Coordinates of C-alpha atoms in Angstrom, one line a residue:
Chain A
X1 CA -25.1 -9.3 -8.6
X2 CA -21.2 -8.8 -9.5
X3 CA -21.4 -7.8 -13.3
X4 CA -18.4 -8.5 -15.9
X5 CA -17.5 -7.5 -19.3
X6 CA -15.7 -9.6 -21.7
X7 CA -11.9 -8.7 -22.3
X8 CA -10.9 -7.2 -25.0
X9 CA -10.2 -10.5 -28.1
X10 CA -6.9 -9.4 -28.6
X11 CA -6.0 -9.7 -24.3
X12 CA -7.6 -13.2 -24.5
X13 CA -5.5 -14.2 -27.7
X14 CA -2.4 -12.8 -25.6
X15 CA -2.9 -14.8 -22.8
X16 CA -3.6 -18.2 -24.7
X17 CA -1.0 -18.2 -27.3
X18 CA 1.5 -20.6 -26.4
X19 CA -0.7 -23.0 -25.2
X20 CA -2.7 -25.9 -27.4
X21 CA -4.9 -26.9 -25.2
X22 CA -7.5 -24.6 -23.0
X23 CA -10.0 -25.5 -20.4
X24 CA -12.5 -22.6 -21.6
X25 CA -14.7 -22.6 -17.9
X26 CA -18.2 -20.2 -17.8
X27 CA -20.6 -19.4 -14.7
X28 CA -24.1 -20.3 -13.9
X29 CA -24.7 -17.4 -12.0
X30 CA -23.5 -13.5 -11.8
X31 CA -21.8 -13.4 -15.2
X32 CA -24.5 -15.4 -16.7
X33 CA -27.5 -12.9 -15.7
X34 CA -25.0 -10.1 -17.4
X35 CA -24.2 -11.8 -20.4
X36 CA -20.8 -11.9 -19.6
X37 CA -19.8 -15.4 -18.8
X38 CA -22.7 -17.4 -18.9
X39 CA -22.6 -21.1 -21.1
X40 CA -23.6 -19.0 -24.2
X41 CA -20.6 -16.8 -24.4
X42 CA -18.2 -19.7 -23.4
X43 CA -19.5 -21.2 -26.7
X44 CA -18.9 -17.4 -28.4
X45 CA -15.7 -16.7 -26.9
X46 CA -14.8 -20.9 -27.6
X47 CA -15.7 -20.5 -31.5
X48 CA -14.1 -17.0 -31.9
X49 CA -10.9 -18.3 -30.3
X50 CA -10.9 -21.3 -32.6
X51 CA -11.1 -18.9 -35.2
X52 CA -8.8 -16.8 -34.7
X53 CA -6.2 -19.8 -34.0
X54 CA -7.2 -21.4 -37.0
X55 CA -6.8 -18.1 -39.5
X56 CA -2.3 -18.8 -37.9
X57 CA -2.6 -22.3 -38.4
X58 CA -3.1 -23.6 -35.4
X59 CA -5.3 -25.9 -34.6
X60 CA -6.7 -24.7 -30.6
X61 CA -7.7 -27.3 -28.7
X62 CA -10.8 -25.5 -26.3
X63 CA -12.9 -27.8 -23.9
X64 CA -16.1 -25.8 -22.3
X65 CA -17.4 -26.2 -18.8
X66 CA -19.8 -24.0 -17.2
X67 CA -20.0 -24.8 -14.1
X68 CA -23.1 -24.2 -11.0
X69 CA -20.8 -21.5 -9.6
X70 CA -17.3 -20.8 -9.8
X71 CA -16.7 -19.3 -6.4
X72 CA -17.6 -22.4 -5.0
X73 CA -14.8 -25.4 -4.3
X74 CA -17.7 -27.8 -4.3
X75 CA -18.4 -27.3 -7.8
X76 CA -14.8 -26.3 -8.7
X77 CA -14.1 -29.8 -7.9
X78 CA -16.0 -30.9 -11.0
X79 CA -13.3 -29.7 -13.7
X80 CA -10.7 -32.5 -12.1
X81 CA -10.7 -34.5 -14.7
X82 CA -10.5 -32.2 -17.2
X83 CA -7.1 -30.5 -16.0
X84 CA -4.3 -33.6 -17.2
X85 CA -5.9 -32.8 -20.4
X86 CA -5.6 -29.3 -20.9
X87 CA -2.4 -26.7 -20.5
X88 CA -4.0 -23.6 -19.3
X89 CA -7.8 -22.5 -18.0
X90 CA -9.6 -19.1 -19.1
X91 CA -12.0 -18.3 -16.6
X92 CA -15.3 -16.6 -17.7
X93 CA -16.3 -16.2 -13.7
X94 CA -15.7 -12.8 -12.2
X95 CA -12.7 -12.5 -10.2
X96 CA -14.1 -14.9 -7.1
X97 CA -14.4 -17.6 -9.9
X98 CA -10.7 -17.5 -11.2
X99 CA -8.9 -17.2 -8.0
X100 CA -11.3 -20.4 -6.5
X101 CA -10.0 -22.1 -9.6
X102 CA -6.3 -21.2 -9.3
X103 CA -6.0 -21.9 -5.6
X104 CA -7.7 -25.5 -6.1
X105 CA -5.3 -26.3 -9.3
X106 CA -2.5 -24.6 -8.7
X107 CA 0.1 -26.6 -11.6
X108 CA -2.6 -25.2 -13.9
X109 CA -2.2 -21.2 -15.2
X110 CA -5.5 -19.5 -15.0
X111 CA -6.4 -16.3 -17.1
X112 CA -9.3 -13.9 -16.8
X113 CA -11.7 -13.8 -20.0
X114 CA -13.6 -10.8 -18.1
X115 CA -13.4 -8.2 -16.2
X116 CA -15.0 -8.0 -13.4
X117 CA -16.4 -4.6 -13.1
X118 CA -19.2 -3.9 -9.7
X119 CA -21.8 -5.1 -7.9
X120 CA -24.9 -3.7 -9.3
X121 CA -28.2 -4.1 -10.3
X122 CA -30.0 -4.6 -13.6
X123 CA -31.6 -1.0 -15.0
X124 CA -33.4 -2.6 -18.1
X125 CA -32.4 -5.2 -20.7
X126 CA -28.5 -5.0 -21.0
X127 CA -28.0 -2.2 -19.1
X128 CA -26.5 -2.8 -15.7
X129 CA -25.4 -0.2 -13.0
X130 CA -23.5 0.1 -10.1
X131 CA -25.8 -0.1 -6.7
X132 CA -23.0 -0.7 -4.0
X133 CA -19.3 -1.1 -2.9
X134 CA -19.5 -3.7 -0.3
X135 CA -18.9 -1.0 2.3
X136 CA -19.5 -3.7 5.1
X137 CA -21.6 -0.7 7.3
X138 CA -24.8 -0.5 5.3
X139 CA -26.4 3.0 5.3
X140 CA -29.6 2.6 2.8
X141 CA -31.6 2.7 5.8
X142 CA -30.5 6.5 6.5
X143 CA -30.4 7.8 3.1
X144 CA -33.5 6.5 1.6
X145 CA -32.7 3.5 0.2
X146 CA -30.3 5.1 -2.5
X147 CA -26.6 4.3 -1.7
X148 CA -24.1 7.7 -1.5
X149 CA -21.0 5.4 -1.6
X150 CA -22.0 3.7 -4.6
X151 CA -24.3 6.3 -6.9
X152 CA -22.2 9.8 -5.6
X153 CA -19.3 10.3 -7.5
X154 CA -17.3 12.2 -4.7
X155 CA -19.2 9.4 -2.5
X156 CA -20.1 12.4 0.3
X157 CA -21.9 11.5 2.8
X158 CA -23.2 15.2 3.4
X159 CA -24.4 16.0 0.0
X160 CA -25.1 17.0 -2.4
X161 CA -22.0 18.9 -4.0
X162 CA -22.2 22.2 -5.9
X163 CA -22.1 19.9 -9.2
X164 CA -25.3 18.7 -9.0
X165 CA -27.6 20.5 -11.6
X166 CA -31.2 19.4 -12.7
X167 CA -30.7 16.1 -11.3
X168 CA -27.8 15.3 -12.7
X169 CA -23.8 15.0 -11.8
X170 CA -21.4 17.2 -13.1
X171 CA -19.2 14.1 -14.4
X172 CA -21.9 13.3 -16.5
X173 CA -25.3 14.1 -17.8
X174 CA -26.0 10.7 -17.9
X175 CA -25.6 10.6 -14.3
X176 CA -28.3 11.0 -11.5
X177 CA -27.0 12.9 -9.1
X178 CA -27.6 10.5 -5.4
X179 CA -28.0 12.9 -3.4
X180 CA -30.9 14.6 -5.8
X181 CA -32.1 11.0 -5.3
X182 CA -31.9 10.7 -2.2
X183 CA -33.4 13.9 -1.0
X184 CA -36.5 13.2 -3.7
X185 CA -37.1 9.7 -1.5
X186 CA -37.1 11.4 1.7
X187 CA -39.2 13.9 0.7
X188 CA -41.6 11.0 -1.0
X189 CA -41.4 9.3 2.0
X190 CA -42.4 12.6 4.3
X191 CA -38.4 12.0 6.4
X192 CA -37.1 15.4 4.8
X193 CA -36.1 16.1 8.4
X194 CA -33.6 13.5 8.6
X195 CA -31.7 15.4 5.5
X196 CA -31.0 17.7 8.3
X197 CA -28.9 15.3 10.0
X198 CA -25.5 15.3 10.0
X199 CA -23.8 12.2 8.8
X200 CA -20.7 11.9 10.8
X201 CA -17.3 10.9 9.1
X202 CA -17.9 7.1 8.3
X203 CA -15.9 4.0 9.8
X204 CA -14.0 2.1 6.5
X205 CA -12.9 -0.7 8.9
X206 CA -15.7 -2.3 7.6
X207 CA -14.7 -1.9 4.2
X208 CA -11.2 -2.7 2.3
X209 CA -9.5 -0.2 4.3
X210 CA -9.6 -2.5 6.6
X211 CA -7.6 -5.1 5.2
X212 CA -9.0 -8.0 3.1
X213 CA -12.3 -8.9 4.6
X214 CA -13.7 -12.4 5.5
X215 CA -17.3 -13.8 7.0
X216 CA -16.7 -16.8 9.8
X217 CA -20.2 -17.7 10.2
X218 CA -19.1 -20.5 13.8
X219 CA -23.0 -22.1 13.3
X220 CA -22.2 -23.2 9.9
X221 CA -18.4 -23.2 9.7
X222 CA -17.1 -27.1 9.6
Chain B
X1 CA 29.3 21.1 5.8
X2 CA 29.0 18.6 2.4
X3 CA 25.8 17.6 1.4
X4 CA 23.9 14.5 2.3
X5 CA 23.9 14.1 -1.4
X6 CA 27.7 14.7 -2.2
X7 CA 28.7 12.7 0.4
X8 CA 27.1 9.8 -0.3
X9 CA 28.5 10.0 -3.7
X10 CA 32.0 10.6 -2.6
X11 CA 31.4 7.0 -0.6
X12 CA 31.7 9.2 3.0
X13 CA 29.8 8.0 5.5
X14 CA 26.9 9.5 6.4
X15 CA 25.3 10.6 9.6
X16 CA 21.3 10.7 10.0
X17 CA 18.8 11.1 12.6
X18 CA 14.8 10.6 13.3
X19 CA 12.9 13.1 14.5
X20 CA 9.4 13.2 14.8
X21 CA 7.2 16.1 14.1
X22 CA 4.9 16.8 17.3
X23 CA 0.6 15.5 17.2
X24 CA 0.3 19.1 17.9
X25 CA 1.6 23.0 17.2
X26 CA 3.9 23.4 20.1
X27 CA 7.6 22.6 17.8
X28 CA 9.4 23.7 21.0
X29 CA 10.8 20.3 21.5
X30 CA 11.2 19.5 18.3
X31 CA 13.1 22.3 17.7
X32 CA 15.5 22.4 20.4
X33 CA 16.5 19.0 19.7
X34 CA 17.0 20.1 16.5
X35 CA 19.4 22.8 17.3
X36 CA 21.6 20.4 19.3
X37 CA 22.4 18.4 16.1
X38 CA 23.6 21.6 14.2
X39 CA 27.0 20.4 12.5
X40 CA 26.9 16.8 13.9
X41 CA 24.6 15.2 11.3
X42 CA 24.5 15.3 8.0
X43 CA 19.9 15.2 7.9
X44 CA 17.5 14.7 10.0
X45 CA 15.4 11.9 8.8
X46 CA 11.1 13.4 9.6
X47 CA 8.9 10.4 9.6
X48 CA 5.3 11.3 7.8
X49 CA 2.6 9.7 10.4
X50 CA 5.0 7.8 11.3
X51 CA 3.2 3.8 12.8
X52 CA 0.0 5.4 11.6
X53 CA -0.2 7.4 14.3
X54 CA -1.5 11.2 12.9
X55 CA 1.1 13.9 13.7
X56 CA 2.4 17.2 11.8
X57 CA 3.4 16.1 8.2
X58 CA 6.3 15.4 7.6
X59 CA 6.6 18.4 4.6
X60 CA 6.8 20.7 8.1
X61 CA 9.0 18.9 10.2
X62 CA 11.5 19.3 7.2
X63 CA 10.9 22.6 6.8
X64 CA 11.3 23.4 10.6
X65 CA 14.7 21.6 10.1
X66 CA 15.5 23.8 7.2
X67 CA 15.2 26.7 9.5
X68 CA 17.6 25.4 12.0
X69 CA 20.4 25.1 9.8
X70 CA 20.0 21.4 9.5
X71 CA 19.3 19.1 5.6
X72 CA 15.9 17.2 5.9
X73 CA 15.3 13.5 4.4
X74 CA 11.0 13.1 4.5
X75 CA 9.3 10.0 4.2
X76 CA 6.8 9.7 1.1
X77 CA 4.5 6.9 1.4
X78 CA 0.9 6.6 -0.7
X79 CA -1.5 5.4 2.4
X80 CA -2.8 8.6 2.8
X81 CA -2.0 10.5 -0.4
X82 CA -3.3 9.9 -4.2
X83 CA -0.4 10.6 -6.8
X84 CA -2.3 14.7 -7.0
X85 CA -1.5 15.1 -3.8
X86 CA 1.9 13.4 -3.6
X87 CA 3.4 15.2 -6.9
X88 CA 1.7 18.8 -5.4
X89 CA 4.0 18.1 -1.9
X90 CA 6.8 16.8 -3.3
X91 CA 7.1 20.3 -5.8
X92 CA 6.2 21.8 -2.5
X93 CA 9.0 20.0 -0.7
X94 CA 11.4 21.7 -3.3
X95 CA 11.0 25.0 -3.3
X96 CA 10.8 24.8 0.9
X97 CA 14.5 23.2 0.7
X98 CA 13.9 19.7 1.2
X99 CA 15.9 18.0 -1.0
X100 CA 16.4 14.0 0.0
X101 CA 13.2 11.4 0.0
X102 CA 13.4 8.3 1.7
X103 CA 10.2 6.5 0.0
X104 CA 8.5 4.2 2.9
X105 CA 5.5 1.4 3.0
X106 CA 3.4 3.2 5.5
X107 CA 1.9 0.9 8.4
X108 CA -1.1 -0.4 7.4
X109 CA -4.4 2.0 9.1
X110 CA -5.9 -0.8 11.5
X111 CA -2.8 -0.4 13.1
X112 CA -2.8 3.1 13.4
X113 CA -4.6 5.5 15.8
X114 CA -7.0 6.6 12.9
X115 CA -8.4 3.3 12.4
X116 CA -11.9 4.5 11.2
X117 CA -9.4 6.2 7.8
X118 CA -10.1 5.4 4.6
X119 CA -6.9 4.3 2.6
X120 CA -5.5 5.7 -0.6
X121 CA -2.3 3.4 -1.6
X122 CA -2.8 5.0 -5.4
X123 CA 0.9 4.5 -5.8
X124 CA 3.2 1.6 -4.0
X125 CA 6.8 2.8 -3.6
X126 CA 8.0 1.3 -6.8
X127 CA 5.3 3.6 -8.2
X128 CA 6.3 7.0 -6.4
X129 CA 10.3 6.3 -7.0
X130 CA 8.7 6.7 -10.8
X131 CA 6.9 9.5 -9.9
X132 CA 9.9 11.5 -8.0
X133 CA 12.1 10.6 -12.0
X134 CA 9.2 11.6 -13.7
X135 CA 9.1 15.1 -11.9
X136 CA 12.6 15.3 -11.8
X137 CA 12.2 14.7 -15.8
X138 CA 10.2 18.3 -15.7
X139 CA 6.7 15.8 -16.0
X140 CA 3.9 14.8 -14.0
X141 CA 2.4 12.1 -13.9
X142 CA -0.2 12.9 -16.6
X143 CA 2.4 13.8 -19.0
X144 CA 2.2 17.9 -18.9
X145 CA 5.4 20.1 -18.4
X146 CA 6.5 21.2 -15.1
X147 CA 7.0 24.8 -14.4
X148 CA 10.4 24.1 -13.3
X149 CA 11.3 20.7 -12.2
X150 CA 12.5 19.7 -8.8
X151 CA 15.5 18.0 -7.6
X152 CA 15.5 15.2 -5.3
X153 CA 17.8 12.5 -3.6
X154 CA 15.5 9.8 -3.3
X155 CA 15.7 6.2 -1.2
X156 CA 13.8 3.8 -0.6
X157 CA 13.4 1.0 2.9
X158 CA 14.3 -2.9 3.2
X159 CA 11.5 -4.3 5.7
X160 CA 12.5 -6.2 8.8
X161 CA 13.2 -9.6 7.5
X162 CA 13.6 -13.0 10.0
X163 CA 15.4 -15.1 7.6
X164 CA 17.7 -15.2 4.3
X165 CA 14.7 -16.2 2.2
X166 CA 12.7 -13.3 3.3
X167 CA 16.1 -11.2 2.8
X168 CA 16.3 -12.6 -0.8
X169 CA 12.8 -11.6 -1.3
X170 CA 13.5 -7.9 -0.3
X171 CA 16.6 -7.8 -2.0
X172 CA 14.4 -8.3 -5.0
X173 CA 12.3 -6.2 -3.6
X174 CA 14.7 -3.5 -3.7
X175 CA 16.4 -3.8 -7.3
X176 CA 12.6 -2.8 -8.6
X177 CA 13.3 0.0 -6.2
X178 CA 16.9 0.6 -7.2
X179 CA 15.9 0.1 -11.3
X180 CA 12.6 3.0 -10.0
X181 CA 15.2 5.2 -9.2
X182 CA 16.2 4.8 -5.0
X183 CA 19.7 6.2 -4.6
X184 CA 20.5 4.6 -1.4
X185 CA 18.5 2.2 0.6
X186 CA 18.0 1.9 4.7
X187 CA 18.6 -1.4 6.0
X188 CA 16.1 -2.2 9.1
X189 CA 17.4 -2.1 12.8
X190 CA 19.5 -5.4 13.4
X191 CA 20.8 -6.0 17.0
X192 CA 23.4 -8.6 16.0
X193 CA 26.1 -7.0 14.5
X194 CA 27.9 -9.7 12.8
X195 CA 24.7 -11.1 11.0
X196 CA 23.5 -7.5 10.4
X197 CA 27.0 -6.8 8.5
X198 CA 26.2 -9.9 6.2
X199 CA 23.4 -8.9 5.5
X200 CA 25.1 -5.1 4.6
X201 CA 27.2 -7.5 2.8
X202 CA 24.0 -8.7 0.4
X203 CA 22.4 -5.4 -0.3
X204 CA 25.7 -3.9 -1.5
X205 CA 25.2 -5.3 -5.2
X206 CA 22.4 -3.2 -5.4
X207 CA 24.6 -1.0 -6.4
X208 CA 23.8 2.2 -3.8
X209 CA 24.6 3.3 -0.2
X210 CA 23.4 1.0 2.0
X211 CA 22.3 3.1 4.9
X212 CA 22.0 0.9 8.6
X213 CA 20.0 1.7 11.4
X214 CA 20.9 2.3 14.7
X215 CA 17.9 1.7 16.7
X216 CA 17.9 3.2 20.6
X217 CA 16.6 0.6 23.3
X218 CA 15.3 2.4 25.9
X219 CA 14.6 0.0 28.7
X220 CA 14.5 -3.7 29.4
X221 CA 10.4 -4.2 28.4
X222 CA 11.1 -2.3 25.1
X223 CA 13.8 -4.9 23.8
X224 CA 12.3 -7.5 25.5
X225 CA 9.0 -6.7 23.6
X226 CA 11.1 -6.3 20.6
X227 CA 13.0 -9.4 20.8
X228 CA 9.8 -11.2 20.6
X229 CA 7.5 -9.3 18.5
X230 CA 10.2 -8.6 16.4
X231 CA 12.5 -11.3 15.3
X232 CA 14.1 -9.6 12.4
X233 CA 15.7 -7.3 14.8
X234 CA 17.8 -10.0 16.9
X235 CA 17.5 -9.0 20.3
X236 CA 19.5 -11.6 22.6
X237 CA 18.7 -12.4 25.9
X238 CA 22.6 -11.1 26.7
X239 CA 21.8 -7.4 25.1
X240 CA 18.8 -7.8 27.7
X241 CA 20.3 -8.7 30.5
X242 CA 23.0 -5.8 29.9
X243 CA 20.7 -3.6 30.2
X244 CA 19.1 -5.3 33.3
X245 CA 22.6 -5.2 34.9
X246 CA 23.4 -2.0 34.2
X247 CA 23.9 0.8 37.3
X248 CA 22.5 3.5 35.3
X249 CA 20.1 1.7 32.9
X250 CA 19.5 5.1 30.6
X251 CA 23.3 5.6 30.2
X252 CA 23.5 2.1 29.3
X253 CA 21.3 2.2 26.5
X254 CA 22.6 5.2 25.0
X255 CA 26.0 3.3 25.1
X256 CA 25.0 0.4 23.2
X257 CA 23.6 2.7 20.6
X258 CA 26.4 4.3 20.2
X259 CA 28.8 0.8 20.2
X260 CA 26.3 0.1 17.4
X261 CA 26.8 3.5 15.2
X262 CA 30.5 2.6 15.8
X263 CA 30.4 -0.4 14.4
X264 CA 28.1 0.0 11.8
X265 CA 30.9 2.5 10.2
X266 CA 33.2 -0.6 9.4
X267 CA 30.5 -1.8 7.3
X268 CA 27.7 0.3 6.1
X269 CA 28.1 3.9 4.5
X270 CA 25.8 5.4 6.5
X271 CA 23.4 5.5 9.7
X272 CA 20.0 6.4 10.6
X273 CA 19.4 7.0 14.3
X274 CA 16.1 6.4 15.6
X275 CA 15.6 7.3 19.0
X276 CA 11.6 7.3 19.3
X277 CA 11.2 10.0 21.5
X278 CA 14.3 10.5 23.3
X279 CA 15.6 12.6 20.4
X280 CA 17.3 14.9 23.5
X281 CA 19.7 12.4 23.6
X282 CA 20.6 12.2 20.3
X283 CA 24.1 14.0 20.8
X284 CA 24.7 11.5 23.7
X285 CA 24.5 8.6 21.1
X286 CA 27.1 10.7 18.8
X287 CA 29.0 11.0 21.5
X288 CA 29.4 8.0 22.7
X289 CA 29.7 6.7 19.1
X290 CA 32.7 9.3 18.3
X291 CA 30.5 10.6 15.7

């Protein structure tokens, strides 16, 4: 899933100041499964914004939608109504969420109330960690299942480095080092021999580097 | 001879040149066309991978310059280099002589011949002009004290534009540039000289030498592929034809570039020549331009 982390209050405040009336808008999905953005912190973030409004006299008027998904026009659509009644909209939706909103509303200022932060997967309760970058050339299935671009912190594909001691990465001792990871998997699985391999320099195209990406699927395209 | 720097200040105009470093070791080319500009430019302008295409940097090319007698101008771009690496060639750059930056948006990679690259863009070009002050400042970028600081003329480029608006929009462009710290700026190769000195005309409240370019044709397909892949550059269907016409076709070419650097010196304060390979012909252009 893409995982988010509120802003900081005091960024929020920033953003909503001179306006009266906010269209406070949350996410069924991603952000809701990290606690970031879900119905219950629109209702948080809603009450703590009132608060704060209310301590300087003002009396803030916040409306809150979660929507099905944000990154979706369909159900983008739904918050027509509400925008001829509102000045601004904070998005609680990762970065896909805000920018579907401010390119179908475009009179209306949109401001993050998160940040988005990775695509990643769910360790145990509340801790979340980053599994992949989207690279667009998948390579689990030569490296064991355990992502070097993602989990390696010099993303090598030839690793490991000199850094890696006991398991761990030298950033961190808090980080596995991948390629200790990967190499316990191989061996696990009895494919030690394909450590051997060299991994030739990798293709970005696939990824960012090669220019903002997009999926034109012709079968389903209308 | 005057410095590129002192004479840009004194409001003299100002002769440069491209040169491009070989995708290679052998600098026997690049270096005899470097010694036939000896006294009759003011720098040599060294691309740094220069349409994405991977060659020698840039940092050598102005040092081989340097040892031919002649001031370099490098490109600095942040495609391929984090702000480490930047801030350890531009210190680099200083003590090897190089002394003038012109501060570039490098083409993007998927145009390039290393297409596979990954892409660094730390830093835009509003970001390393504040990087060459800082350093100049006796700084880097994370705050600590220079050894020493370096001394740099620094400029930044105006894109191709088609229109006014897109003009406007560069213009703006540019005063972020200007406010960053660009002490001149290089207008992009314009074929028709009257709008091209209007447009002179709009970057001059910038407030810094406005540098034109004088761009060599080299044959009928290569302006007739510029004039239409390349609007912003104005090719007519007469400069075409004139070339078309012409008995010797080469000679013809080199002509026109240097009508162009002759007319540019009305109007601009200085010229970039970019010849794209035919560097050898370089002092033909002068020549022909009375330069």
């Amino acid at each position: 899933m893409i995982t988010a982390e509120q802003k900081p209050m005091q960024e929020i405040i920033n953003c909503i100041a001179p306006y009266d009336r906010i269209l406070l808008v949350g996410c069924n999905e991603c952000v809701t499964v990290c606690s970031a953005g879900g119905r219950k912190e629109v209702g948080l973030l809603a009450s703590a914004l009132q608060l704060h409004f209310l301590k300087q006299g003002k009396t803030l008027d916040i409306k809150e939608v979660t929507l099905e998904r944000q990154c979706d026009p369909e159900y983008v659509e739904e918050l027509v109504n509400y925008m001829d009644q509102v000045d601004a909209v904070v998005s609680m939706a990762c970065g896909c969420g805000v920018q579907t909103i401010a390119a179908r509303y475009r009179e209306k200022a949109v401001y993050p109330a998160v940040n988005t932060k990775f695509m990643g997967a769910s360790e145990r309760q509340g801790i979340w960690a980053e599994r992949c970058q989207g690279c667009g050339d998948c390579v689990l299935g030569l490296t064991g299942g355990i992502c070097p671009i993602a989990r390696c912190s010099k993303r090598l594909m030839n690793g490991p480095c000199g850094g890696s001691t006991k398991g761990k990465c030298e950033i961190s001792p808090d980080v596995d080092c991948a390629w200790q990871l990967i190499w316990d998997r191989m061996k696990a699985l009895g494919i030690e021999k394909r450590y051997e391999e060299v991994m030739e320099a990798k293709d970005w195209r696939t990824s960012r580097d090669g220019g903002p990406r997009k999926i034109v699927r012709e079968d389903l395209a209308s | 001879m005057m410095s590129l720097k002192k004479k840009m200040s004194a409001g003299e105009f100002a002769v440069m040149a491209e040169m491009h470093t070989p995708k290679g070791v052998d600098i026997s080319e690049i270096v005899t066309n470097a010694r036939r500009l000896k006294g009759r430019v003011d720098a040599v302008v060294i691309p740094d991978m220069d349409n994405g295409i991977m060659h020698m940097s840039a940092l050598a090319g102005g040092v081989l310059m340097k040892q031919q007698g002649l001031e370099a101008m490098i490109h600095v771009y942040g495609r391929d280099r984090n702000r480490m690496a930047l801030q350890g060639d531009l210190l680099a750059a200083h003590v090897l002589g190089i002394s003038n930056l012109l501060v570039v948006r490098g083409e993007e990679m998927i145009n390039g011949d290393h297409r596979d690259a990954r892409i660094v863009d730390d830093l835009d070009e509003v970001g390393i002009l504040n990087m060459i002050r800082t350093l100049q400042g006796g700084l880097d970028l994370a705050g600590f004290e220079l050894k020493g600081a370096p001394e740099f003329t620094a400029g930044c480029a105006i894109a191709p534009v088609v229109d006014d608006a897109q003009l406007a929009a560069e213009i703006e462009s540019a005063k972020k540039k200007v406010a960053a710290g660009a002490g001149f700026v290089v207008a992009p190769a314009v074929f028709d000289m009257a709008y091209y000195a209007k447009m002179i005309e709009k970057l001059k409240p910038l407030g810094v030498p406005v540098v034109a370019t004088v761009f060599l044709l080299k044959n009928v397909g290569m302006a007739r592929y510029m004039a239409i892949n390349d609007p912003g550059a104005r090719v007519s269907e007469d400069l075409i034809t004139r070339i078309r016409k012409a008995p010797d076709r080469e000679a013809e070419c080199v002509r026109m570039a240097g009508e162009m650097a002759a007319a540019l010196k009305k109007t601009a304060q200085g010229i970039k020549i970019v010849t794209l390979g035919w560097e050898h012909r370089l002092p033909a252009i002068l020549e022909s331009a009375g330069l």
